[in-house]
Short mmCIF file of C-alpha atoms in Angstrom, two decimals:
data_model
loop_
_atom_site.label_atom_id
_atom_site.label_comp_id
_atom_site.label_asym_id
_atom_site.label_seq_id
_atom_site.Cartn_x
_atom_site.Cartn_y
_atom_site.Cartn_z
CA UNK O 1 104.90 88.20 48.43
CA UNK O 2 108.48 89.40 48.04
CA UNK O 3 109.49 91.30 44.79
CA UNK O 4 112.26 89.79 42.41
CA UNK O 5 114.94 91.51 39.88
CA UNK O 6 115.69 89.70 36.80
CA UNK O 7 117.66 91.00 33.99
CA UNK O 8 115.63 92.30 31.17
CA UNK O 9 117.15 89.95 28.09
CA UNK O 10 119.79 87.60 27.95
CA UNK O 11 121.59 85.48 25.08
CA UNK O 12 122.96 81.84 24.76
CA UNK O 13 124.72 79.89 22.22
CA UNK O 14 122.64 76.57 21.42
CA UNK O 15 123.92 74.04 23.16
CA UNK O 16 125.75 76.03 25.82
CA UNK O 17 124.15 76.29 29.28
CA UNK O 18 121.88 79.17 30.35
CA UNK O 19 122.13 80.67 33.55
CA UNK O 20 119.42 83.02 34.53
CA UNK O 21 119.82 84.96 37.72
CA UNK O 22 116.90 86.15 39.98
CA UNK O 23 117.38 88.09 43.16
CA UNK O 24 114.88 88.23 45.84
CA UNK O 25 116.66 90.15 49.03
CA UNK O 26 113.13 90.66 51.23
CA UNK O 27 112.20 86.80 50.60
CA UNK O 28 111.20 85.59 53.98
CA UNK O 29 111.22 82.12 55.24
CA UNK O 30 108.69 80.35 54.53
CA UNK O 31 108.15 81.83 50.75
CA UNK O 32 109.50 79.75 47.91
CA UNK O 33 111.09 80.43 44.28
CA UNK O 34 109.22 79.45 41.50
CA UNK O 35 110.30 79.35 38.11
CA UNK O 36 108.10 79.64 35.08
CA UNK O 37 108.32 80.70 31.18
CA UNK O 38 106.02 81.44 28.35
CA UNK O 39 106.87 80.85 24.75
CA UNK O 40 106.07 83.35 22.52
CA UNK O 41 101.95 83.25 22.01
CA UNK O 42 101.90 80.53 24.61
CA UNK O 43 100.19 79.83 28.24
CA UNK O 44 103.29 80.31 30.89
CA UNK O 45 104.62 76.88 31.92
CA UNK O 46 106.30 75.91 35.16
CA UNK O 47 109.40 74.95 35.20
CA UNK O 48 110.96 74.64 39.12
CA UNK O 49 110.46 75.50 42.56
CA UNK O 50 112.79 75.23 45.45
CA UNK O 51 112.51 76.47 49.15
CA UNK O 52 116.41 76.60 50.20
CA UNK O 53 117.78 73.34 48.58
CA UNK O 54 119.29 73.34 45.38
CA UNK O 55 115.97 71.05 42.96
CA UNK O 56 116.81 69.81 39.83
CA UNK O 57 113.98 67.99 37.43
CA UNK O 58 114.28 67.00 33.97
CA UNK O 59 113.70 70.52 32.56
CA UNK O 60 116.52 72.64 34.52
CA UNK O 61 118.07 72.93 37.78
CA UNK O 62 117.70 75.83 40.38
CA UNK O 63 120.33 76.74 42.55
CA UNK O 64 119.21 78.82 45.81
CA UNK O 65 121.59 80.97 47.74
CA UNK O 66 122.67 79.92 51.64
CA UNK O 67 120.74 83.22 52.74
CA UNK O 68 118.23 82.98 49.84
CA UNK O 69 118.59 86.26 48.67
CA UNK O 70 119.06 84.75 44.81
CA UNK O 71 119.05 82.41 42.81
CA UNK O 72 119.66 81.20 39.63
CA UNK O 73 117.90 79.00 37.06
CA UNK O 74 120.37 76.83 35.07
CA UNK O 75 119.28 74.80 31.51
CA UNK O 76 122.10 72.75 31.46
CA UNK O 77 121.83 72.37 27.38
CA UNK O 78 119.85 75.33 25.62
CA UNK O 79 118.04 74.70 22.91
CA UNK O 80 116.32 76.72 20.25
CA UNK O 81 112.74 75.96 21.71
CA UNK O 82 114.05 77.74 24.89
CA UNK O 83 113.79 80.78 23.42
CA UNK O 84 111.31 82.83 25.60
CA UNK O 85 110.30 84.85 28.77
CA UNK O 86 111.42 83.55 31.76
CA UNK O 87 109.69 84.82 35.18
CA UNK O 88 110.78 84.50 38.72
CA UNK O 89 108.41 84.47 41.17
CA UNK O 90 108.63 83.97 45.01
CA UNK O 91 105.06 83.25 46.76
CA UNK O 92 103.74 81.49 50.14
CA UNK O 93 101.10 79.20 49.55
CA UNK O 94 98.70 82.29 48.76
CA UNK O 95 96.31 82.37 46.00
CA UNK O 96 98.10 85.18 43.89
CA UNK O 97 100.78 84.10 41.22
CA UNK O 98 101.92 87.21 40.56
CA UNK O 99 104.03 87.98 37.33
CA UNK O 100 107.35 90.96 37.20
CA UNK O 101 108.96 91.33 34.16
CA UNK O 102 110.80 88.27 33.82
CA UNK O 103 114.24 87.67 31.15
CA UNK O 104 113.57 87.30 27.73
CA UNK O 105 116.07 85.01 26.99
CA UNK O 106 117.27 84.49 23.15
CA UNK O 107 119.13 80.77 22.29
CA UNK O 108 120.97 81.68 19.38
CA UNK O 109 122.34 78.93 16.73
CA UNK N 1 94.45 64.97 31.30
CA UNK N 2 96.77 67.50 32.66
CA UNK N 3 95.95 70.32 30.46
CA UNK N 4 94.20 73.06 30.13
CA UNK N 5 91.77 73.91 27.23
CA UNK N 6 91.01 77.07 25.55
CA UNK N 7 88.16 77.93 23.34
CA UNK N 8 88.10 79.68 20.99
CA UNK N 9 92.13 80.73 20.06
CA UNK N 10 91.22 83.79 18.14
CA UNK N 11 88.52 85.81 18.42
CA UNK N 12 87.46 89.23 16.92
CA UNK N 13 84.55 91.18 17.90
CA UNK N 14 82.88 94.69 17.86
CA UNK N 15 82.31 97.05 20.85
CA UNK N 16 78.45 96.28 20.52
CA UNK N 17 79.16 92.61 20.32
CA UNK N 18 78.40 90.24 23.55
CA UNK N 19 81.04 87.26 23.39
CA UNK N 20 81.88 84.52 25.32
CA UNK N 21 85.79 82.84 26.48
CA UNK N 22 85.26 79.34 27.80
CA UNK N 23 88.20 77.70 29.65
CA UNK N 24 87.91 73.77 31.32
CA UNK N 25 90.06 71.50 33.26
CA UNK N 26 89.93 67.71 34.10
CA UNK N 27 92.63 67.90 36.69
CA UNK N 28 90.42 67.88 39.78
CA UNK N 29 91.50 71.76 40.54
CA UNK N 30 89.25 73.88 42.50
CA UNK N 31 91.10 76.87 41.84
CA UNK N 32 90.81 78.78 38.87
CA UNK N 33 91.53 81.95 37.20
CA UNK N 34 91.38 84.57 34.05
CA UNK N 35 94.63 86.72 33.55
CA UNK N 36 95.04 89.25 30.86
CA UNK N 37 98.18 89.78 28.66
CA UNK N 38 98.98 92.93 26.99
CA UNK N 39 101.77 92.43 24.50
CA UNK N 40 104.95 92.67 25.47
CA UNK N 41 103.71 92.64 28.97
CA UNK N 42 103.49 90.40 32.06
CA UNK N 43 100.00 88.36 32.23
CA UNK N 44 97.83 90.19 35.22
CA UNK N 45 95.27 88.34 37.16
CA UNK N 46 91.81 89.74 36.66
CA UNK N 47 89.96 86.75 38.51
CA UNK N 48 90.13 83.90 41.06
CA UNK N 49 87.77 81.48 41.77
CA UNK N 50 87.93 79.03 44.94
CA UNK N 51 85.87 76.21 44.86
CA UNK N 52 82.86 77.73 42.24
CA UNK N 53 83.25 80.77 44.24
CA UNK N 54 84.73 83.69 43.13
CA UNK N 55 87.46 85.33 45.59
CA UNK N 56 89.38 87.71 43.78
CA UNK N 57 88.37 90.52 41.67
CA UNK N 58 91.51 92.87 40.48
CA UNK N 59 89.29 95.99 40.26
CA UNK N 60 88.20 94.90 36.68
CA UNK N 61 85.52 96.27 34.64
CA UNK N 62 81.74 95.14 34.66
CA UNK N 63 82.10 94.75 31.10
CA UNK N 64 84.27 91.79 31.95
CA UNK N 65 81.68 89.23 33.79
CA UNK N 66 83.18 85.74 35.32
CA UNK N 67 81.01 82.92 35.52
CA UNK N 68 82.46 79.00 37.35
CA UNK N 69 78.92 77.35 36.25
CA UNK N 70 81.07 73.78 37.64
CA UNK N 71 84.48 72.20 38.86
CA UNK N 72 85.75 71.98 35.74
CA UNK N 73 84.66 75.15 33.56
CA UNK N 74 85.23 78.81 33.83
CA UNK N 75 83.79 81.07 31.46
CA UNK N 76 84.25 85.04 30.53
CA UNK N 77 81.52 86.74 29.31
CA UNK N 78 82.53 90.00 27.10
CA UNK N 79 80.21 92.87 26.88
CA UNK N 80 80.74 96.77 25.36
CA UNK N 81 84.82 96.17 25.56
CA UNK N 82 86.78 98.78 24.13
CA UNK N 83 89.75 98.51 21.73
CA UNK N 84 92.17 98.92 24.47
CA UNK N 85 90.90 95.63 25.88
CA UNK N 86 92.25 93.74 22.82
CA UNK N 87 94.97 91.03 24.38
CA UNK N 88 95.40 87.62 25.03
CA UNK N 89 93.48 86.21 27.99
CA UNK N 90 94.84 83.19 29.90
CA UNK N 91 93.18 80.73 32.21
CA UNK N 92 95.18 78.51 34.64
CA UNK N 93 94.08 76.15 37.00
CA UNK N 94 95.47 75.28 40.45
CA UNK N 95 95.20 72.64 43.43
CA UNK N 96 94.59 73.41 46.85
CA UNK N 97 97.72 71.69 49.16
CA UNK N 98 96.89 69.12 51.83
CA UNK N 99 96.71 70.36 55.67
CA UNK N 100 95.61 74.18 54.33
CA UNK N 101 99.13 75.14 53.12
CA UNK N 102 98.69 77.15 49.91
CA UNK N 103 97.73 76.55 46.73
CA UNK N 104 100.39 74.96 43.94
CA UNK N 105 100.41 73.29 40.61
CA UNK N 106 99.54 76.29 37.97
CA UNK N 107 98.92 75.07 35.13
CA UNK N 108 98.09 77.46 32.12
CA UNK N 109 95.78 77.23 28.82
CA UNK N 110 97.35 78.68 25.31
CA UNK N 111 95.04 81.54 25.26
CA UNK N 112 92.43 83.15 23.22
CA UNK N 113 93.85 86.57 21.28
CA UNK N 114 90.95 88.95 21.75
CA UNK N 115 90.66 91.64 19.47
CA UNK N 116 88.39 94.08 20.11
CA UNK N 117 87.04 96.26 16.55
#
């Protein structure tokens, strides 16, 4: 599975959207993005996946690149409760999900 | 149900101690799994199992022992660990896609914090 870059920490007003951006430049074509977080002291929780179209659900949107080289995970209105790690993951259908270092992301009030 | 239960939450125990971590799902998954979470740290898998069967071991200690007695349960049996071992350990579940194309739908458990005395 290809690797991904995420920034280490990133900050956000309450209220304001937050815009996390992932780049995976050796993502081949038939691997998709996943999104998923983990509240401090919690399980990880998915948020998104895409393959090349932009997805949107009720949590966030993600917004895929026309060469899919990155990508970036939008919550259109932070909250407080969105304070936590954010990991990007891209993976085929294989049996490893596979964790980097994901953003630690900080909604501030 | 679409979660994933954890028993226990806490836990502390002694290097001579033999414990157990108990994890079960009522989602119909037939993959499962046991990561370990170092603080401040990314969770990293330790075990798979596929269908009662385990597939993947990450090079993990015998001390660590994995047992999928059914469908719906996965257990960790904990034996001589060392302080260093101390961490939260997650279990997720997964389903197997139609047609043989991958697996999908993680879904994780809150974790038990292990600490190891």
């Amino acid at each position: 599975d290809a690797k991904t870059t995420q920034p280490t920490s990133m900050d956000c007003a309450e209220g304001r959207a937050a815009n996390l951006p992932c780049n995976h430049s050796t993502i081949s074509g038939n691997e998709y993005v996943y999104w998923y977080r983990q509240i401090h002291s919690q399980g990880p929780q998915y948020i998104i996946h895409g393959l090349k179209n932009n997805e949107t659900n009720e949590m966030a949107s993600l917004i895929i690149t026309e060469d899919r080289k990155s990508s970036t995970l939008i919550l259109p209105h932070a909250t407080l409760r969105d304070t936590a790690v954010y990991y990007c993951i891209v993976r085929r259908g294989s049996e490893k999900l596979v964790f980097g270092k994901g953003t630690k992301l900080t909604v501030n009030p | 149900d679409t979660e994933v239960t954890q028993t226990p939450k806490h836990l502390v125990m002694g290097m001579t101690n033999k414990k157990s971590l108990k994890c079960e799902q009522h989602m119909g998954h037939r993959a499962m799994y046991w990561y370990k979470q170092k603080a401040k740290k990314p969770p990293e898998l330790m075990f798979v199992y596929s269908y009662e069967k385990l597939s993947i071991n990450e090079s993990v200690p015998s001390r660590f022992s994995p047992e999928c007695p059914n469908s719906s349960l996965l257990n960790l049996h904990l034996h001589a660990l060392q302080p260093e071992d101390s961490a939260l350990y997650l279990c997720a579940s997964s389903h197997y896609l139609h047609n043989g194309q991958g697996i999908d739908g993680y879904t994780f458990g809150s974790g038990t914090r292990l600490t190891v005395v």
